[in-house]
GROMACS .gro file of C-alpha atoms in nm:
model
  453
    1MET     CA    1  -0.026  -0.025  -0.014
    2LYS     CA    2   0.142   0.349  -0.076
    3LYS     CA    3   0.045   0.717   0.054
    4TYR     CA    4   0.097   1.036  -0.150
    5ILE     CA    5   0.118   1.366   0.017
    6LEU     CA    6   0.194   1.644  -0.214
    7LEU     CA    7   0.530   1.829  -0.033
    8GLY     CA    8   0.597   2.214  -0.056
    9CYS     CA    9   0.753   2.139  -0.492
   10GLY     CA   10   0.665   1.793  -0.605
   11LEU     CA   11   0.532   1.451  -0.454
   12LEU     CA   12   0.639   1.169  -0.304
   13TRP     CA   13   0.528   0.834  -0.191
   14LEU     CA   14   0.503   0.695   0.132
   15THR     CA   15   0.496   0.335   0.213
   16ALA     CA   16   0.252   0.244   0.473
   17ALA     CA   17   0.483   0.180   0.705
   18SER     CA   18   0.639   0.535   0.647
   19ALA     CA   19   0.350   0.741   0.681
   20GLN     CA   20   0.263   0.617   1.058
   21GLY     CA   21   0.616   0.779   1.091
   22GLY     CA   22   0.933   0.624   1.305
   23LYS     CA   23   1.098   0.612   1.632
   24TRP     CA   24   1.443   0.760   1.776
   25GLN     CA   25   1.751   0.495   1.653
   26ASN     CA   26   2.044   0.577   1.885
   27LEU     CA   27   2.347   0.633   1.612
   28PHE     CA   28   2.608   0.575   1.906
   29ASN     CA   29   2.644   0.310   2.172
   30GLY     CA   30   2.806   0.477   2.415
   31LYS     CA   31   3.107   0.274   2.353
   32ASP     CA   32   3.274   0.234   2.055
   33LEU     CA   33   3.245   0.360   1.656
   34LYS     CA   34   3.055   0.090   1.558
   35GLY     CA   35   2.879   0.214   1.238
   36TRP     CA   36   3.098   0.479   1.186
   37LYS     CA   37   3.405   0.527   0.935
   38GLN     CA   38   3.701   0.875   0.931
   39LEU     CA   39   3.701   1.013   0.651
   40ASN     CA   40   3.964   1.245   0.522
   41GLY     CA   41   4.179   1.433   0.795
   42LYS     CA   42   4.305   1.250   1.087
   43ALA     CA   43   4.175   1.382   1.412
   44ILE     CA   44   4.136   1.176   1.662
   45TYR     CA   45   3.842   1.041   1.731
   46SER     CA   46   3.780   0.813   2.016
   47VAL     CA   47   3.532   0.724   2.316
   48LYS     CA   48   3.544   0.857   2.639
   49ASN     CA   49   3.242   0.868   2.939
   50GLY     CA   50   2.949   0.794   2.680
   51GLU     CA   51   3.039   1.088   2.432
   52ILE     CA   52   3.241   1.082   2.101
   53VAL     CA   53   3.501   1.271   2.109
   54GLY     CA   54   3.727   1.503   1.872
   55THR     CA   55   4.076   1.715   1.890
   56THR     CA   56   4.191   1.893   1.677
   57VAL     CA   57   4.595   1.756   1.480
   58LEU     CA   58   4.809   2.053   1.368
   59SER     CA   59   4.856   2.088   0.952
   60GLU     CA   60   4.531   1.817   0.934
   61PRO     CA   61   4.260   1.950   0.698
   62ASN     CA   62   3.894   1.905   0.779
   63SER     CA   63   3.870   1.540   0.933
   64PHE     CA   64   3.460   1.345   0.923
   65LEU     CA   65   3.318   1.115   1.154
   66ALA     CA   66   3.039   0.959   0.936
   67THR     CA   67   2.753   0.713   0.978
   68GLU     CA   68   2.832   0.390   0.706
   69LYS     CA   69   2.446   0.462   0.648
   70ASN     CA   70   2.346   0.696   0.438
   71TYR     CA   71   1.974   0.811   0.485
   72GLY     CA   72   1.728   1.073   0.276
   73ASP     CA   73   1.421   1.175   0.516
   74PHE     CA   74   1.430   1.191   0.866
   75ILE     CA   75   1.507   1.385   1.193
   76PHE     CA   76   1.854   1.422   1.334
   77GLU     CA   77   1.936   1.528   1.714
   78VAL     CA   78   2.267   1.571   1.893
   79GLU     CA   79   2.430   1.784   2.162
   80TYR     CA   80   2.790   1.934   2.097
   81LYS     CA   81   3.013   2.114   2.354
   82LEU     CA   82   3.301   2.338   2.201
   83ASP     CA   83   3.530   2.325   2.463
   84LYS     CA   84   3.706   2.559   2.358
   85ASP     CA   85   3.566   2.801   2.071
   86PHE     CA   86   3.635   2.669   1.732
   87ASN     CA   87   3.502   2.626   1.371
   88SER     CA   88   3.320   2.258   1.288
   89GLY     CA   89   3.031   2.133   1.172
   90ILE     CA   90   2.760   1.841   1.167
   91GLN     CA   91   2.748   1.697   0.744
   92PHE     CA   92   2.445   1.502   0.662
   93ARG     CA   93   2.306   1.389   0.323
   94SER     CA   94   2.688   1.403   0.185
   95GLN     CA   95   2.932   1.235   0.005
   96SER     CA   96   3.274   1.093  -0.024
   97ASN     CA   97   3.366   0.929  -0.382
   98PRO     CA   98   3.711   0.900  -0.583
   99GLU     CA   99   3.583   1.018  -0.823
  100TYR     CA  100   3.582   1.362  -0.637
  101GLN     CA  101   3.882   1.567  -0.584
  102ASN     CA  102   4.034   1.218  -0.466
  103GLY     CA  103   3.731   1.146  -0.213
  104ARG     CA  104   3.698   1.479  -0.054
  105VAL     CA  105   3.356   1.477   0.147
  106TYR     CA  106   3.104   1.712   0.016
  107GLY     CA  107   2.782   1.806   0.087
  108TYR     CA  108   2.552   1.984   0.372
  109GLN     CA  109   2.655   2.094   0.669
  110MET     CA  110   2.500   2.243   0.956
  111GLU     CA  111   2.711   2.511   1.055
  112VAL     CA  112   2.929   2.539   1.402
  113ASP     CA  113   3.070   2.844   1.409
  114PRO     CA  114   3.111   3.101   1.708
  115SER     CA  115   3.303   3.349   1.633
  116PRO     CA  116   3.136   3.676   1.616
  117ARG     CA  117   2.949   3.690   1.302
  118ARG     CA  118   2.710   3.410   1.530
  119TRP     CA  119   2.655   3.214   1.213
  120SER     CA  120   2.625   2.922   1.414
  121GLY     CA  121   2.237   2.646   1.307
  122GLY     CA  122   2.343   2.789   0.923
  123VAL     CA  123   2.335   2.597   0.614
  124TYR     CA  124   2.726   2.498   0.431
  125GLU     CA  125   2.764   2.359   0.173
  126GLU     CA  126   3.145   2.178   0.207
  127GLY     CA  127   3.361   2.103  -0.087
  128ARG     CA  128   3.084   2.334  -0.335
  129ARG     CA  129   2.903   2.604  -0.343
  130GLY     CA  130   2.968   2.778   0.014
  131TRP     CA  131   2.734   2.906   0.186
  132LEU     CA  132   2.340   2.846   0.127
  133TYR     CA  133   2.211   2.948   0.421
  134PRO     CA  134   2.475   3.240   0.616
  135LEU     CA  135   2.264   3.399   0.960
  136ASP     CA  136   2.256   3.674   0.856
  137LEU     CA  137   1.910   3.572   0.701
  138ASN     CA  138   1.803   3.510   0.997
  139PRO     CA  139   1.953   3.712   1.310
  140GLY     CA  140   1.684   3.592   1.585
  141ALA     CA  141   1.868   3.293   1.578
  142GLN     CA  142   2.222   3.449   1.606
  143ASN     CA  143   2.217   3.407   2.000
  144ALA     CA  144   2.096   3.086   1.998
  145TYR     CA  145   2.419   2.907   2.067
  146LYS     CA  146   2.562   2.915   2.419
  147PRO     CA  147   2.898   2.905   2.495
  148ASN     CA  148   3.084   2.635   2.731
  149THR     CA  149   2.809   2.417   2.711
  150TRP     CA  150   2.527   2.196   2.553
  151ASN     CA  151   2.404   2.277   2.222
  152LYS     CA  152   2.147   2.055   2.097
  153TYR     CA  153   2.133   2.055   1.704
  154ARG     CA  154   1.821   1.903   1.532
  155ILE     CA  155   1.790   1.840   1.072
  156GLU     CA  156   1.564   1.799   0.926
  157CYS     CA  157   1.521   1.672   0.589
  158ARG     CA  158   1.170   1.603   0.389
  159GLY     CA  159   1.229   1.577  -0.013
  160THR     CA  160   1.402   1.850  -0.101
  161GLU     CA  161   1.304   2.047   0.269
  162ILE     CA  162   1.547   2.095   0.467
  163ARG     CA  163   1.572   2.324   0.807
  164THR     CA  164   1.771   2.296   1.126
  165TYR     CA  165   1.733   2.389   1.443
  166ILE     CA  166   1.993   2.522   1.790
  167ASN     CA  167   1.880   2.459   2.108
  168GLY     CA  168   1.451   2.430   1.999
  169LYS     CA  169   1.550   2.793   1.802
  170ALA     CA  170   1.423   2.756   1.402
  171ALA     CA  171   1.760   2.874   1.209
  172ALA     CA  172   1.791   2.746   0.841
  173HIS     CA  173   1.563   2.650   0.638
  174VAL     CA  174   1.664   2.585   0.264
  175ILE     CA  175   1.444   2.404  -0.061
  176ASP     CA  176   1.758   2.262  -0.200
  177ALA     CA  177   1.661   1.938  -0.476
  178GLU     CA  178   2.135   1.825  -0.525
  179LEU     CA  179   2.202   1.592  -0.297
  180PRO     CA  180   1.840   1.350  -0.160
  181SER     CA  181   2.067   1.120   0.097
  182GLY     CA  182   2.416   1.086   0.206
  183PHE     CA  183   2.576   0.976   0.523
  184ILE     CA  184   2.570   1.232   0.843
  185ALA     CA  185   2.950   1.365   1.000
  186LEU     CA  186   3.040   1.467   1.306
  187GLN     CA  187   3.354   1.750   1.191
  188VAL     CA  188   3.622   1.825   1.313
  189HIS     CA  189   3.747   2.164   1.195
  190GLY     CA  190   4.141   2.178   0.993
  191ILE     CA  191   4.369   2.382   1.206
  192GLY     CA  192   4.690   2.474   0.971
  193LYS     CA  193   4.988   2.503   1.169
  194LYS     CA  194   4.868   2.709   1.463
  195GLN     CA  195   5.030   2.560   1.782
  196GLU     CA  196   4.802   2.652   1.978
  197ASP     CA  197   4.490   2.565   1.815
  198ALA     CA  198   4.610   2.194   1.839
  199GLY     CA  199   4.469   1.927   2.049
  200LYS     CA  200   4.120   2.125   2.129
  201ASN     CA  201   3.804   1.882   2.194
  202ILE     CA  202   3.468   1.866   2.053
  203ARG     CA  203   3.229   1.630   2.180
  204TRP     CA  204   2.896   1.493   2.118
  205ARG     CA  205   2.624   1.324   2.248
  206ASN     CA  206   2.277   1.190   2.273
  207ILE     CA  207   2.263   1.090   1.899
  208ARG     CA  208   1.992   0.970   1.704
  209ILE     CA  209   1.740   0.954   1.412
  210ILE     CA  210   1.434   0.866   1.284
  211GLU     CA  211   1.449   0.760   0.962
  212ASN     CA  212   1.088   0.816   0.707
  213PRO     CA  213   0.913   1.070   0.923
  214ALA     CA  214   0.554   1.076   0.917
  215PRO     CA  215   0.435   1.427   0.842
  216SER     CA  216   0.341   1.483   1.181
  217GLN     CA  217   0.720   1.447   1.348
  218TYR     CA  218   0.828   1.736   1.172
  219SER     CA  219   0.809   2.075   1.301
  220PRO     CA  220   0.482   2.297   1.201
  221TYR     CA  221   0.567   2.561   0.946
  222ASP     CA  222   0.711   2.917   1.054
  223THR     CA  223   0.818   3.235   0.943
  224VAL     CA  224   1.184   3.210   0.919
  225TYR     CA  225   1.333   3.301   0.598
  226VAL     CA  226   1.357   3.070   0.338
  227VAL     CA  227   1.611   2.990   0.040
  228ASN     CA  228   1.428   2.794  -0.248
  229ASN     CA  229   1.720   2.685  -0.467
  230ILE     CA  230   1.426   2.515  -0.741
  231PRO     CA  231   1.396   2.789  -1.001
  232ASN     CA  232   1.045   2.916  -1.095
  233THR     CA  233   0.866   2.768  -0.756
  234LEU     CA  234   0.711   2.800  -0.429
  235SER     CA  235   0.714   2.571  -0.139
  236GLU     CA  236   0.449   2.558   0.090
  237GLN     CA  237   0.652   2.784   0.377
  238GLU     CA  238   0.683   3.043   0.105
  239LYS     CA  239   0.333   3.042   0.014
  240ARG     CA  240   0.223   3.023   0.337
  241GLN     CA  241   0.429   3.369   0.482
  242GLY     CA  242   0.289   3.565   0.138
  243ILE     CA  243   0.512   3.473  -0.110
  244ARG     CA  244   0.407   3.405  -0.489
  245LEU     CA  245   0.547   3.435  -0.812
  246LEU     CA  246   0.611   3.780  -1.013
  247TRP     CA  247   0.686   3.583  -1.304
  248ASP     CA  248   0.566   3.247  -1.403
  249GLY     CA  249   0.821   3.108  -1.544
  250SER     CA  250   0.662   3.062  -1.903
  251THR     CA  251   0.500   3.329  -2.030
  252THR     CA  252   0.482   3.720  -2.081
  253LYS     CA  253   0.166   3.740  -1.800
  254GLY     CA  254   0.219   4.002  -1.589
  255TRP     CA  255   0.529   4.181  -1.773
  256ARG     CA  256   0.490   4.487  -2.061
  257GLY     CA  257   0.745   4.685  -2.211
  258ALA     CA  258   0.812   5.023  -2.061
  259TYR     CA  259   0.579   5.318  -2.220
  260LYS     CA  260   0.432   5.027  -2.425
  261GLN     CA  261   0.105   4.852  -2.407
  262ALA     CA  262   0.276   4.516  -2.467
  263PHE     CA  263   0.527   4.325  -2.382
  264PRO     CA  264   0.824   4.337  -2.678
  265GLU     CA  265   0.826   4.190  -2.961
  266LYS     CA  266   1.215   4.188  -2.944
  267GLY     CA  267   1.498   4.171  -2.758
  268TRP     CA  268   1.373   3.906  -2.489
  269ASN     CA  269   1.280   3.504  -2.576
  270ILE     CA  270   1.200   3.334  -2.298
  271SER     CA  271   1.370   2.951  -2.309
  272ASP     CA  272   1.416   2.661  -2.028
  273GLY     CA  273   1.266   2.853  -1.742
  274THR     CA  274   1.477   3.147  -1.769
  275LEU     CA  275   1.333   3.560  -1.916
  276ASN     CA  276   1.629   3.667  -2.138
  277VAL     CA  277   1.771   4.001  -2.278
  278GLU     CA  278   1.925   3.998  -2.581
  279PRO     CA  279   2.253   4.050  -2.694
  280SER     CA  280   2.222   4.424  -2.894
  281THR     CA  281   2.457   4.789  -2.902
  282GLY     CA  282   2.506   4.701  -2.540
  283GLY     CA  283   2.310   5.089  -2.507
  284GLU     CA  284   2.019   5.172  -2.315
  285SER     CA  285   1.678   5.039  -2.451
  286THR     CA  286   1.774   4.977  -2.784
  287ASN     CA  287   1.595   4.665  -2.906
  288GLY     CA  288   1.378   4.501  -2.651
  289GLY     CA  289   1.392   4.802  -2.465
  290ASP     CA  290   1.333   4.758  -2.083
  291ILE     CA  291   1.002   4.549  -1.918
  292VAL     CA  292   0.771   4.693  -1.604
  293THR     CA  293   0.513   4.505  -1.431
  294ASP     CA  294   0.134   4.554  -1.445
  295GLU     CA  295   0.125   4.582  -1.094
  296GLU     CA  296   0.309   4.896  -0.854
  297PHE     CA  297   0.431   4.831  -0.513
  298SER     CA  298   0.491   5.048  -0.228
  299ALA     CA  299   0.667   4.799   0.037
  300PHE     CA  300   0.824   4.450  -0.027
  301ASP     CA  301   1.008   4.189  -0.040
  302LEU     CA  302   1.175   4.092  -0.376
  303GLU     CA  303   1.399   3.848  -0.506
  304PHE     CA  304   1.528   3.735  -0.796
  305ASP     CA  305   1.817   3.555  -0.950
  306PHE     CA  306   2.078   3.666  -1.231
  307ARG     CA  307   2.308   3.533  -1.460
  308LEU     CA  308   2.560   3.800  -1.606
  309THR     CA  309   2.750   3.748  -1.917
  310GLU     CA  310   3.085   3.823  -2.022
  311GLY     CA  311   3.114   4.235  -1.992
  312ALA     CA  312   2.735   4.228  -1.938
  313ASN     CA  313   2.496   4.540  -1.772
  314SER     CA  314   2.135   4.528  -1.666
  315GLY     CA  315   2.002   4.600  -1.345
  316VAL     CA  316   1.652   4.559  -1.188
  317LYS     CA  317   1.430   4.942  -1.098
  318TYR     CA  318   1.201   4.966  -0.828
  319PHE     CA  319   1.019   5.294  -0.783
  320VAL     CA  320   0.943   5.349  -1.108
  321THR     CA  321   0.627   5.619  -1.268
  322GLU     CA  322   0.731   5.632  -1.601
  323SER     CA  323   0.590   6.001  -1.555
  324GLU     CA  324   0.967   6.129  -1.685
  325GLY     CA  325   0.956   5.978  -2.004
  326ASN     CA  326   1.352   5.939  -2.033
  327LYS     CA  327   1.440   5.853  -2.436
  328GLY     CA  328   1.653   5.573  -2.250
  329SER     CA  329   1.623   5.345  -1.951
  330ALA     CA  330   1.356   5.435  -1.773
  331ILE     CA  331   1.428   5.616  -1.401
  332GLY     CA  332   1.427   5.384  -1.073
  333LEU     CA  333   1.621   5.311  -0.806
  334GLU     CA  334   1.843   5.115  -0.871
  335PHE     CA  335   2.024   4.746  -0.771
  336GLN     CA  336   2.346   4.731  -1.065
  337VAL     CA  337   2.295   4.407  -1.223
  338LEU     CA  338   2.683   4.418  -1.378
  339ASP     CA  339   3.030   4.212  -1.454
  340ASP     CA  340   3.258   4.483  -1.230
  341GLU     CA  341   3.583   4.319  -1.396
  342LYS     CA  342   3.455   4.372  -1.814
  343HIS     CA  343   3.259   4.684  -1.795
  344PRO     CA  344   3.381   5.054  -1.805
  345ASP     CA  345   3.050   5.133  -1.538
  346ALA     CA  346   3.211   4.975  -1.221
  347LYS     CA  347   3.487   5.223  -1.335
  348LEU     CA  348   3.251   5.564  -1.350
  349GLY     CA  349   3.053   5.710  -1.053
  350ALA     CA  350   3.165   5.756  -0.708
  351ALA     CA  351   3.376   5.459  -0.479
  352GLY     CA  352   3.277   5.199  -0.662
  353ASN     CA  353   2.819   5.293  -0.610
  354ARG     CA  354   2.782   5.201  -0.999
  355LYS     CA  355   2.959   4.787  -0.899
  356ILE     CA  356   2.707   4.512  -0.858
  357GLY     CA  357   2.430   4.523  -0.634
  358SER     CA  358   2.498   4.886  -0.549
  359LEU     CA  359   2.236   5.169  -0.600
  360TYR     CA  360   2.320   5.273  -0.888
  361ASP     CA  361   2.493   5.581  -0.897
  362LEU     CA  362   2.436   5.620  -0.512
  363ILE     CA  363   2.560   5.379  -0.288
  364PRO     CA  364   2.789   5.101  -0.304
  365ALA     CA  365   2.705   4.736  -0.259
  366TYR     CA  366   2.949   4.602   0.044
  367LYS     CA  367   3.084   4.215   0.120
  368LEU     CA  368   3.091   4.211  -0.182
  369TYR     CA  369   3.392   3.923  -0.144
  370ALA     CA  370   3.154   3.667   0.015
  371SER     CA  371   2.845   3.712  -0.218
  372HIS     CA  372   3.042   3.797  -0.538
  373LYS     CA  373   2.972   3.431  -0.776
  374LYS     CA  374   3.146   3.461  -1.068
  375VAL     CA  375   2.992   3.554  -1.439
  376GLY     CA  376   2.807   3.292  -1.634
  377GLU     CA  377   2.659   3.143  -1.258
  378TRP     CA  378   2.358   3.239  -1.076
  379ASN     CA  379   2.333   3.497  -0.822
  380HIS     CA  380   2.020   3.556  -0.572
  381GLY     CA  381   1.944   3.917  -0.526
  382ARG     CA  382   1.682   4.106  -0.283
  383ILE     CA  383   1.517   4.421  -0.263
  384VAL     CA  384   1.346   4.473   0.046
  385VAL     CA  385   1.181   4.873   0.127
  386TYR     CA  386   1.021   4.816   0.431
  387PRO     CA  387   0.594   5.061   0.497
  388ASP     CA  388   0.867   5.305   0.677
  389ASN     CA  389   1.091   5.327   0.357
  390ARG     CA  390   1.431   5.153   0.479
  391VAL     CA  391   1.564   4.992   0.215
  392GLU     CA  392   1.772   4.683   0.161
  393HIS     CA  393   2.006   4.499  -0.125
  394TRP     CA  394   2.079   4.164  -0.025
  395MET     CA  395   2.262   3.954  -0.259
  396ASN     CA  396   2.330   3.587  -0.191
  397GLY     CA  397   2.219   3.565   0.166
  398HIS     CA  398   2.412   3.898   0.286
  399LYS     CA  399   2.314   4.218   0.309
  400VAL     CA  400   2.510   4.489   0.062
  401VAL     CA  401   2.297   4.821   0.090
  402SER     CA  402   2.073   4.977   0.354
  403TYR     CA  403   2.006   5.314   0.340
  404VAL     CA  404   1.626   5.497   0.390
  405ARG     CA  405   1.462   5.668   0.093
  406GLY     CA  406   1.396   6.045   0.202
  407ASP     CA  407   1.624   6.078   0.500
  408ASN     CA  408   1.871   6.356   0.474
  409ILE     CA  409   2.198   6.137   0.379
  410PHE     CA  410   1.976   5.996   0.095
  411LYS     CA  411   1.904   6.365  -0.045
  412ALA     CA  412   2.229   6.432  -0.040
  413LEU     CA  413   2.366   6.152  -0.221
  414VAL     CA  414   2.045   6.204  -0.449
  415ALA     CA  415   2.222   6.588  -0.567
  416ARG     CA  416   2.564   6.473  -0.618
  417SER     CA  417   2.470   6.200  -0.837
  418LYS     CA  418   2.302   6.206  -1.198
  419TYR     CA  419   1.949   6.193  -1.074
  420GLU     CA  420   1.948   6.573  -0.899
  421LYS     CA  421   1.781   6.677  -1.188
  422TYR     CA  422   1.458   6.548  -1.156
  423PRO     CA  423   1.255   6.620  -0.869
  424ASN     CA  424   1.127   6.344  -0.603
  425PHE     CA  425   1.402   6.124  -0.732
  426GLY     CA  426   1.310   5.771  -0.552
  427MET     CA  427   1.029   5.924  -0.394
  428ALA     CA  428   0.728   5.767  -0.540
  429GLU     CA  429   0.497   5.609  -0.298
  430LYS     CA  430   0.438   5.334  -0.543
  431GLY     CA  431   0.561   5.202  -0.882
  432HIS     CA  432   0.599   4.963  -1.098
  433ILE     CA  433   0.944   4.653  -1.099
  434LEU     CA  434   1.156   4.705  -1.437
  435LEU     CA  435   1.385   4.475  -1.541
  436GLN     CA  436   1.697   4.660  -1.775
  437ASP     CA  437   1.779   4.604  -2.161
  438HIS     CA  438   2.111   4.744  -2.178
  439GLY     CA  439   2.178   4.611  -2.485
  440ASP     CA  440   2.400   4.237  -2.320
  441ALA     CA  441   2.266   3.880  -2.250
  442VAL     CA  442   2.163   3.875  -1.887
  443SER     CA  443   1.934   3.605  -1.817
  444TYR     CA  444   1.622   3.657  -1.461
  445ARG     CA  445   1.461   3.350  -1.332
  446SER     CA  446   1.280   3.301  -1.000
  447ILE     CA  447   1.113   3.578  -0.954
  448LYS     CA  448   0.914   3.664  -0.677
  449ILE     CA  449   0.778   3.907  -0.395
  450LYS     CA  450   0.578   3.972  -0.106
  451ILE     CA  451   0.375   4.246   0.036
  452LEU     CA  452   0.443   4.400   0.364
  453LYS     CA  453   0.217   4.566   0.568
   0.00000   0.00000   0.00000
């Protein structure tokens, strides 16, 4: 007998047994390391007083004590304690095979990070993509880690849905289809050649798992921000939070040309779930022209993926009113989309305020060392406009711009910019969202919005 459940982004089947849920199973017997194997580095793993103890070793890379068994859908819990603060993590749905970097461990990791950035509980992909959910996205969980005592981690995996909890506090929520199953592992982080870092211990205890839990055994949905890496989809939690697709992934519905009644007949194409600007002269609106939403928005949380080609320029604008009658691109506040290395606009403006992620010609983006992906890879942009006129730009999970529309600083920045000739620039009560045609090949997808009240 099989039962089916709808799980946000897909349909999963459950056997009758799994539909009833599972029971907790201990992964550590408290006596020895039976059922576990060590991978990669040569950190020391031992059993003392019913605990697994990991000890750092000088000049060793990251070491992992991994389960011999793989797990797909599960609820996992463990308690850990750092004798001294250092980085570590819990691997899950992870892999190690000779074909990938000679067996290097890769896969999801629930981070142990007692550093000042306080990202314990975030999700990192070891060995490949890096940060999937930095805890800047959920500042309410940044104080959940407790130093010098035992901390409890919980990981819930259900289909493409990954959720983490630290000391009962919801930390991260990721939708990702890359790794449906794999081993669980306890990490002892590499320490390089610093003698003072040798001999540091991390302890684990009460390690247990439920395999193939029933839906009722998972935590209820909440208000935590969701990182959804499956293009043009909405997870169940996103839907409950009032997020909707602003572009449906396949048609031009809801969009038209700027200063036009219909969608451009040339210059844009839709292919394989992406909305693409076609290359032309490299000038503003010289081919298909900009496109705007039919709707206007005032306070909102806008998300979008974008992919640059070499030397490309584009932008996502907001509070676009089309009232200026500009001959080039329509006027509005702009999240800059640019190849900083190859496009000359990156060297213009002031203090880098025309580089990727910036509030174009007004405020430069910061933290780009952690958030800027290579040309040809997908970046995730986000623009948040709060009802009190606070505005944020985010890129790949990092806040890169923060300002207040209409305050004295904003007015001073406008006065020294190319926008000084437009009365009340950026201060419209509401406006359209715009994707810019700057004559270069750029792709967009996963365009979503939530109205803020």
